[in-house]
Amino acid sequence: MEAKILCILVVFCFGISAIVGQQCADKLNYCSQWPDSYCTDYLDYMKTNCPKKCGYCTTVPTTVPGTGCSDKQSQSNCVRWKNSGYCADGHKYQQYMKDNCKKTCGFCGGSTKPTGATTKPTNPTQPSGKLKIKAGFYLF
């Protein structure tokens, strides 16, 4: 009986490991060749096909102890978007950042001012789900 339970646990654990490993892998061999800006320019496409490159594999919210304040997106995405100025007052994605990257932007505890990244980028990238074709680059 113990051997049967042990066998079931081993199969279950290996099955879970295989599923987790599959979820955190790029489906396309050339994901690493695309610029990082594609992770936000082509959000839906990249989440589906290049999640490892773009840091979409770890979407477990990170919480500031004792506050309940957390990021809903991965830390790597929130930091990248913050560094692109999305947390800044008046930025068209500030509300998205308040909803999804609250901890990284410093919006915890009712603060309306983010900590850092208060200027707009000169060449902003946007978290959109639209697939755009840039000169010479096709995503199919």
Short mmCIF file of N, CA and C in Angstrom, two decimals:
data_model
loop_
_atom_site.label_atom_id
_atom_site.label_comp_id
_atom_site.label_asym_id
_atom_site.label_seq_id
_atom_site.Cartn_x
_atom_site.Cartn_y
_atom_site.Cartn_z
N MET A 1 0.82 -1.20 0.00
CA MET A 1 0.00 0.00 0.00
C MET A 1 0.86 1.26 0.00
N GLU A 2 1.90 1.29 0.86
CA GLU A 2 2.79 2.45 0.92
C GLU A 2 3.51 2.66 -0.40
N ALA A 3 3.91 1.57 -1.03
CA ALA A 3 4.60 1.66 -2.32
C ALA A 3 3.68 2.25 -3.38
N LYS A 4 2.40 1.89 -3.33
CA LYS A 4 1.43 2.40 -4.29
C LYS A 4 1.25 3.92 -4.11
N ILE A 5 1.13 4.36 -2.88
CA ILE A 5 0.98 5.79 -2.58
C ILE A 5 2.24 6.55 -3.00
N LEU A 6 3.40 5.98 -2.70
CA LEU A 6 4.65 6.61 -3.09
C LEU A 6 4.74 6.73 -4.61
N CYS A 7 4.35 5.70 -5.31
CA CYS A 7 4.37 5.71 -6.78
C CYS A 7 3.44 6.79 -7.32
N ILE A 8 2.25 6.90 -6.75
CA ILE A 8 1.29 7.93 -7.18
C ILE A 8 1.87 9.32 -6.93
N LEU A 9 2.48 9.53 -5.78
CA LEU A 9 3.08 10.83 -5.47
C LEU A 9 4.20 11.18 -6.44
N VAL A 10 5.03 10.21 -6.76
CA VAL A 10 6.14 10.45 -7.69
C VAL A 10 5.60 10.82 -9.06
N VAL A 11 4.62 10.07 -9.56
CA VAL A 11 4.03 10.37 -10.87
C VAL A 11 3.39 11.75 -10.85
N PHE A 12 2.66 12.06 -9.78
CA PHE A 12 2.02 13.36 -9.66
C PHE A 12 3.05 14.49 -9.67
N CYS A 13 4.10 14.36 -8.89
CA CYS A 13 5.13 15.40 -8.81
C CYS A 13 5.84 15.60 -10.15
N PHE A 14 6.17 14.50 -10.82
CA PHE A 14 6.81 14.63 -12.12
C PHE A 14 5.86 15.25 -13.13
N GLY A 15 4.58 14.91 -13.04
CA GLY A 15 3.58 15.50 -13.93
C GLY A 15 3.47 16.99 -13.73
N ILE A 16 3.42 17.43 -12.48
CA ILE A 16 3.37 18.86 -12.18
C ILE A 16 4.63 19.55 -12.67
N SER A 17 5.78 18.95 -12.45
CA SER A 17 7.04 19.54 -12.91
C SER A 17 7.04 19.71 -14.42
N ALA A 18 6.54 18.74 -15.13
CA ALA A 18 6.51 18.82 -16.59
C ALA A 18 5.58 19.92 -17.04
N ILE A 19 4.43 20.06 -16.38
CA ILE A 19 3.48 21.11 -16.76
C ILE A 19 4.09 22.48 -16.48
N VAL A 20 4.67 22.67 -15.30
CA VAL A 20 5.28 23.96 -14.96
C VAL A 20 6.39 24.28 -15.94
N GLY A 21 7.22 23.30 -16.26
CA GLY A 21 8.31 23.52 -17.20
C GLY A 21 7.82 23.92 -18.58
N GLN A 22 6.71 23.32 -19.03
CA GLN A 22 6.15 23.66 -20.33
C GLN A 22 5.62 25.08 -20.33
N GLN A 23 5.00 25.50 -19.26
CA GLN A 23 4.42 26.83 -19.20
C GLN A 23 5.48 27.91 -19.24
N CYS A 24 6.65 27.60 -18.78
CA CYS A 24 7.69 28.62 -18.71
C CYS A 24 8.73 28.41 -19.80
N ALA A 25 8.28 28.24 -21.02
CA ALA A 25 9.19 28.06 -22.15
C ALA A 25 8.66 28.82 -23.35
N ASP A 26 9.57 29.36 -24.13
CA ASP A 26 9.18 30.02 -25.37
C ASP A 26 8.78 28.97 -26.39
N LYS A 27 7.70 29.21 -27.10
CA LYS A 27 7.24 28.28 -28.12
C LYS A 27 8.04 28.42 -29.41
N LEU A 28 8.64 29.59 -29.61
CA LEU A 28 9.37 29.87 -30.84
C LEU A 28 10.87 29.93 -30.57
N ASN A 29 11.66 29.38 -31.46
CA ASN A 29 13.11 29.36 -31.28
C ASN A 29 13.74 30.74 -31.39
N TYR A 30 13.09 31.67 -32.08
CA TYR A 30 13.70 32.96 -32.36
C TYR A 30 13.19 34.08 -31.45
N CYS A 31 12.52 33.76 -30.36
CA CYS A 31 12.05 34.78 -29.42
C CYS A 31 13.21 35.64 -28.92
N SER A 32 14.32 35.02 -28.61
CA SER A 32 15.47 35.74 -28.04
C SER A 32 16.07 36.74 -29.03
N GLN A 33 15.77 36.60 -30.31
CA GLN A 33 16.33 37.50 -31.32
C GLN A 33 15.53 38.80 -31.44
N TRP A 34 14.31 38.82 -30.92
CA TRP A 34 13.48 40.01 -31.02
C TRP A 34 13.83 41.00 -29.92
N PRO A 35 13.69 42.30 -30.18
CA PRO A 35 13.98 43.30 -29.14
C PRO A 35 13.00 43.18 -27.97
N ASP A 36 13.44 43.61 -26.80
CA ASP A 36 12.60 43.55 -25.60
C ASP A 36 11.31 44.36 -25.76
N SER A 37 11.34 45.39 -26.59
CA SER A 37 10.15 46.22 -26.77
C SER A 37 8.98 45.43 -27.33
N TYR A 38 9.25 44.31 -28.01
CA TYR A 38 8.17 43.48 -28.54
C TYR A 38 7.31 42.91 -27.41
N CYS A 39 7.90 42.75 -26.24
CA CYS A 39 7.16 42.20 -25.10
C CYS A 39 5.99 43.09 -24.71
N THR A 40 6.10 44.37 -24.94
CA THR A 40 5.00 45.28 -24.65
C THR A 40 4.26 45.70 -25.92
N ASP A 41 4.99 45.86 -27.02
CA ASP A 41 4.34 46.26 -28.28
C ASP A 41 3.36 45.20 -28.76
N TYR A 42 3.68 43.94 -28.57
CA TYR A 42 2.87 42.82 -29.04
C TYR A 42 2.49 41.93 -27.86
N LEU A 43 1.94 42.52 -26.85
CA LEU A 43 1.71 41.89 -25.55
C LEU A 43 1.05 40.51 -25.65
N ASP A 44 -0.12 40.42 -26.28
CA ASP A 44 -0.84 39.15 -26.33
C ASP A 44 -0.04 38.08 -27.08
N TYR A 45 0.53 38.46 -28.21
CA TYR A 45 1.31 37.51 -29.01
C TYR A 45 2.51 36.99 -28.23
N MET A 46 3.23 37.91 -27.58
CA MET A 46 4.44 37.52 -26.86
C MET A 46 4.11 36.71 -25.60
N LYS A 47 3.00 37.01 -24.93
CA LYS A 47 2.60 36.21 -23.76
C LYS A 47 2.35 34.77 -24.17
N THR A 48 1.77 34.59 -25.35
CA THR A 48 1.46 33.24 -25.83
C THR A 48 2.69 32.52 -26.34
N ASN A 49 3.54 33.21 -27.10
CA ASN A 49 4.62 32.54 -27.82
C ASN A 49 6.01 32.70 -27.21
N CYS A 50 6.24 33.76 -26.45
CA CYS A 50 7.58 34.01 -25.89
C CYS A 50 7.50 34.40 -24.41
N PRO A 51 6.78 33.64 -23.59
CA PRO A 51 6.61 34.04 -22.19
C PRO A 51 7.91 34.05 -21.39
N LYS A 52 8.82 33.15 -21.70
CA LYS A 52 10.08 33.10 -20.94
C LYS A 52 10.93 34.33 -21.23
N LYS A 53 11.07 34.70 -22.50
CA LYS A 53 11.87 35.86 -22.88
C LYS A 53 11.34 37.13 -22.21
N CYS A 54 10.02 37.26 -22.18
CA CYS A 54 9.41 38.49 -21.68
C CYS A 54 9.15 38.51 -20.18
N GLY A 55 9.43 37.41 -19.50
CA GLY A 55 9.23 37.37 -18.05
C GLY A 55 7.80 37.16 -17.64
N TYR A 56 6.98 36.58 -18.51
CA TYR A 56 5.58 36.33 -18.19
C TYR A 56 5.37 35.01 -17.46
N CYS A 57 6.43 34.27 -17.21
CA CYS A 57 6.29 32.97 -16.55
C CYS A 57 5.99 33.11 -15.07
N THR A 58 6.46 34.15 -14.45
CA THR A 58 6.27 34.35 -13.02
C THR A 58 5.25 35.44 -12.80
N THR A 59 3.99 35.07 -12.68
CA THR A 59 2.94 36.05 -12.47
C THR A 59 2.37 35.97 -11.06
N VAL A 60 3.11 35.33 -10.15
CA VAL A 60 2.68 35.26 -8.76
C VAL A 60 2.83 36.65 -8.16
N PRO A 61 1.76 37.21 -7.62
CA PRO A 61 1.85 38.56 -7.06
C PRO A 61 2.88 38.64 -5.94
N THR A 62 3.63 39.74 -5.93
CA THR A 62 4.56 39.99 -4.84
C THR A 62 3.91 41.01 -3.91
N THR A 63 3.92 40.75 -2.63
CA THR A 63 3.20 41.58 -1.67
C THR A 63 4.16 42.24 -0.70
N VAL A 64 3.93 43.53 -0.43
CA VAL A 64 4.67 44.23 0.61
C VAL A 64 4.12 43.72 1.94
N PRO A 65 4.98 43.17 2.81
CA PRO A 65 4.50 42.60 4.07
C PRO A 65 3.66 43.58 4.88
N GLY A 66 2.51 43.10 5.36
CA GLY A 66 1.66 43.89 6.23
C GLY A 66 0.78 44.91 5.54
N THR A 67 0.87 45.04 4.21
CA THR A 67 0.10 46.06 3.53
C THR A 67 -0.96 45.50 2.60
N GLY A 68 -0.77 44.28 2.12
CA GLY A 68 -1.67 43.73 1.12
C GLY A 68 -1.43 44.33 -0.25
N CYS A 69 -0.41 45.13 -0.37
CA CYS A 69 -0.08 45.79 -1.63
C CYS A 69 0.79 44.87 -2.47
N SER A 70 0.39 44.62 -3.71
CA SER A 70 1.17 43.72 -4.55
C SER A 70 1.09 44.12 -6.02
N ASP A 71 1.98 43.53 -6.81
CA ASP A 71 1.96 43.67 -8.26
C ASP A 71 1.22 42.47 -8.82
N LYS A 72 0.31 42.70 -9.76
CA LYS A 72 -0.40 41.62 -10.42
C LYS A 72 0.40 41.07 -11.60
N GLN A 73 1.24 41.89 -12.19
CA GLN A 73 2.11 41.47 -13.28
C GLN A 73 3.44 41.01 -12.69
N SER A 74 4.27 40.38 -13.52
CA SER A 74 5.58 39.93 -13.04
C SER A 74 6.44 41.13 -12.67
N GLN A 75 7.35 40.93 -11.75
CA GLN A 75 8.22 42.01 -11.30
C GLN A 75 9.04 42.56 -12.46
N SER A 76 9.52 41.66 -13.34
CA SER A 76 10.36 42.13 -14.45
C SER A 76 9.57 43.05 -15.38
N ASN A 77 8.30 42.74 -15.64
CA ASN A 77 7.49 43.61 -16.48
C ASN A 77 7.23 44.94 -15.79
N CYS A 78 6.84 44.89 -14.52
CA CYS A 78 6.54 46.13 -13.80
C CYS A 78 7.75 47.05 -13.75
N VAL A 79 8.92 46.49 -13.49
CA VAL A 79 10.14 47.30 -13.43
C VAL A 79 10.44 47.90 -14.80
N ARG A 80 10.31 47.09 -15.86
CA ARG A 80 10.58 47.59 -17.22
C ARG A 80 9.62 48.72 -17.57
N TRP A 81 8.32 48.53 -17.26
CA TRP A 81 7.34 49.56 -17.58
C TRP A 81 7.55 50.81 -16.73
N LYS A 82 7.92 50.63 -15.46
CA LYS A 82 8.22 51.78 -14.61
C LYS A 82 9.38 52.57 -15.19
N ASN A 83 10.44 51.85 -15.61
CA ASN A 83 11.61 52.51 -16.19
C ASN A 83 11.29 53.20 -17.51
N SER A 84 10.20 52.80 -18.15
CA SER A 84 9.76 53.45 -19.39
C SER A 84 8.85 54.64 -19.11
N GLY A 85 8.57 54.91 -17.83
CA GLY A 85 7.80 56.09 -17.46
C GLY A 85 6.31 55.87 -17.30
N TYR A 86 5.84 54.63 -17.32
CA TYR A 86 4.41 54.37 -17.26
C TYR A 86 3.77 54.72 -15.92
N CYS A 87 4.56 54.85 -14.86
CA CYS A 87 4.02 55.20 -13.54
C CYS A 87 3.83 56.71 -13.38
N ALA A 88 4.38 57.48 -14.28
CA ALA A 88 4.41 58.94 -14.15
C ALA A 88 3.02 59.55 -14.20
N ASP A 89 2.85 60.64 -13.44
CA ASP A 89 1.60 61.39 -13.47
C ASP A 89 1.28 61.80 -14.89
N GLY A 90 0.05 61.56 -15.31
CA GLY A 90 -0.40 61.97 -16.62
C GLY A 90 -0.09 60.99 -17.75
N HIS A 91 0.72 59.96 -17.48
CA HIS A 91 1.01 58.99 -18.54
C HIS A 91 -0.26 58.20 -18.85
N LYS A 92 -0.47 57.90 -20.13
CA LYS A 92 -1.72 57.24 -20.51
C LYS A 92 -1.86 55.84 -19.92
N TYR A 93 -0.77 55.23 -19.44
CA TYR A 93 -0.84 53.92 -18.81
C TYR A 93 -0.69 53.97 -17.30
N GLN A 94 -0.79 55.17 -16.72
CA GLN A 94 -0.64 55.27 -15.27
C GLN A 94 -1.73 54.48 -14.54
N GLN A 95 -2.96 54.54 -15.00
CA GLN A 95 -4.03 53.79 -14.33
C GLN A 95 -3.79 52.29 -14.43
N TYR A 96 -3.31 51.82 -15.59
CA TYR A 96 -2.97 50.40 -15.74
C TYR A 96 -1.91 50.01 -14.72
N MET A 97 -0.92 50.88 -14.54
CA MET A 97 0.15 50.61 -13.59
C MET A 97 -0.38 50.62 -12.15
N LYS A 98 -1.30 51.52 -11.84
CA LYS A 98 -1.91 51.55 -10.50
C LYS A 98 -2.64 50.25 -10.21
N ASP A 99 -3.27 49.70 -11.24
CA ASP A 99 -4.03 48.46 -11.07
C ASP A 99 -3.15 47.22 -11.07
N ASN A 100 -2.04 47.23 -11.81
CA ASN A 100 -1.27 46.01 -12.04
C ASN A 100 0.15 46.01 -11.49
N CYS A 101 0.72 47.17 -11.22
CA CYS A 101 2.11 47.26 -10.73
C CYS A 101 2.19 48.23 -9.55
N LYS A 102 1.22 48.14 -8.67
CA LYS A 102 1.07 49.07 -7.55
C LYS A 102 2.32 49.14 -6.68
N LYS A 103 2.89 47.98 -6.34
CA LYS A 103 4.06 47.94 -5.46
C LYS A 103 5.27 48.57 -6.13
N THR A 104 5.56 48.17 -7.35
CA THR A 104 6.74 48.66 -8.07
C THR A 104 6.68 50.17 -8.28
N CYS A 105 5.49 50.69 -8.57
CA CYS A 105 5.35 52.13 -8.83
C CYS A 105 5.25 52.96 -7.57
N GLY A 106 5.08 52.32 -6.42
CA GLY A 106 4.97 53.07 -5.17
C GLY A 106 3.58 53.62 -4.94
N PHE A 107 2.56 52.95 -5.47
CA PHE A 107 1.19 53.40 -5.28
C PHE A 107 0.52 52.75 -4.07
N CYS A 108 1.28 52.12 -3.21
CA CYS A 108 0.72 51.47 -2.02
C CYS A 108 0.39 52.52 -0.96
N GLY A 109 -0.58 52.22 -0.13
CA GLY A 109 -0.90 53.09 0.98
C GLY A 109 -1.57 54.39 0.59
N GLY A 110 -2.25 54.41 -0.55
CA GLY A 110 -3.00 55.59 -0.96
C GLY A 110 -2.16 56.67 -1.59
N SER A 111 -0.88 56.44 -1.81
CA SER A 111 -0.04 57.44 -2.44
C SER A 111 -0.46 57.63 -3.89
N THR A 112 -0.46 58.88 -4.35
CA THR A 112 -0.78 59.14 -5.75
C THR A 112 0.47 59.41 -6.56
N LYS A 113 1.59 59.53 -5.90
CA LYS A 113 2.86 59.79 -6.59
C LYS A 113 3.69 58.53 -6.63
N PRO A 114 4.17 58.14 -7.82
CA PRO A 114 5.07 56.99 -7.88
C PRO A 114 6.44 57.36 -7.37
N THR A 115 7.21 56.34 -6.96
CA THR A 115 8.58 56.59 -6.53
C THR A 115 9.50 56.39 -7.72
N GLY A 116 9.89 57.48 -8.36
CA GLY A 116 10.79 57.42 -9.52
C GLY A 116 10.04 57.38 -10.82
N ALA A 117 10.80 57.46 -11.92
CA ALA A 117 10.29 57.41 -13.29
C ALA A 117 9.16 58.41 -13.49
N THR A 118 9.45 59.71 -13.29
CA THR A 118 8.41 60.72 -13.39
C THR A 118 8.45 61.49 -14.71
N THR A 119 9.30 61.11 -15.63
CA THR A 119 9.31 61.78 -16.92
C THR A 119 8.88 60.81 -18.00
N LYS A 120 8.28 61.37 -19.04
CA LYS A 120 7.85 60.53 -20.15
C LYS A 120 9.05 60.12 -20.97
N PRO A 121 9.07 58.87 -21.46
CA PRO A 121 10.18 58.44 -22.30
C PRO A 121 10.10 59.13 -23.66
N THR A 122 11.25 59.28 -24.30
CA THR A 122 11.26 59.94 -25.60
C THR A 122 10.73 59.02 -26.69
N ASN A 123 10.89 57.72 -26.53
CA ASN A 123 10.40 56.76 -27.51
C ASN A 123 9.66 55.66 -26.75
N PRO A 124 8.41 55.95 -26.31
CA PRO A 124 7.73 55.01 -25.42
C PRO A 124 7.27 53.74 -26.12
N THR A 125 7.27 52.65 -25.35
CA THR A 125 6.62 51.43 -25.79
C THR A 125 5.34 51.33 -24.99
N GLN A 126 4.36 50.64 -25.49
CA GLN A 126 3.07 50.61 -24.83
C GLN A 126 2.62 49.19 -24.58
N PRO A 127 2.03 48.92 -23.41
CA PRO A 127 1.48 47.59 -23.21
C PRO A 127 0.16 47.47 -23.96
N SER A 128 0.20 47.00 -25.17
CA SER A 128 -1.02 46.82 -25.94
C SER A 128 -1.08 45.39 -26.42
N GLY A 129 -2.26 44.94 -26.76
CA GLY A 129 -2.43 43.59 -27.23
C GLY A 129 -2.46 43.49 -28.74
N LYS A 130 -2.20 44.58 -29.43
CA LYS A 130 -2.30 44.58 -30.88
C LYS A 130 -1.00 44.11 -31.51
N LEU A 131 -1.13 43.32 -32.54
CA LEU A 131 0.02 42.83 -33.28
C LEU A 131 0.32 43.84 -34.38
N LYS A 132 1.49 44.48 -34.31
CA LYS A 132 1.90 45.46 -35.30
C LYS A 132 2.99 44.86 -36.16
N ILE A 133 3.03 45.23 -37.39
CA ILE A 133 4.10 44.79 -38.27
C ILE A 133 5.03 45.97 -38.48
N LYS A 134 6.28 45.82 -38.10
CA LYS A 134 7.28 46.86 -38.32
C LYS A 134 8.07 46.50 -39.56
N ALA A 135 8.65 47.49 -40.18
CA ALA A 135 9.38 47.29 -41.43
C ALA A 135 10.35 46.12 -41.32
N GLY A 136 10.14 45.12 -42.15
CA GLY A 136 11.05 43.98 -42.20
C GLY A 136 10.84 42.93 -41.13
N PHE A 137 9.94 43.14 -40.19
CA PHE A 137 9.72 42.18 -39.12
C PHE A 137 8.29 41.65 -39.19
N TYR A 138 8.16 40.37 -39.30
CA TYR A 138 6.86 39.72 -39.28
C TYR A 138 6.85 38.73 -38.13
N LEU A 139 5.77 38.69 -37.43
CA LEU A 139 5.70 37.86 -36.23
C LEU A 139 5.06 36.51 -36.50
N PHE A 140 4.93 36.10 -37.72
CA PHE A 140 4.33 34.80 -38.03
C PHE A 140 5.39 33.83 -38.45
#
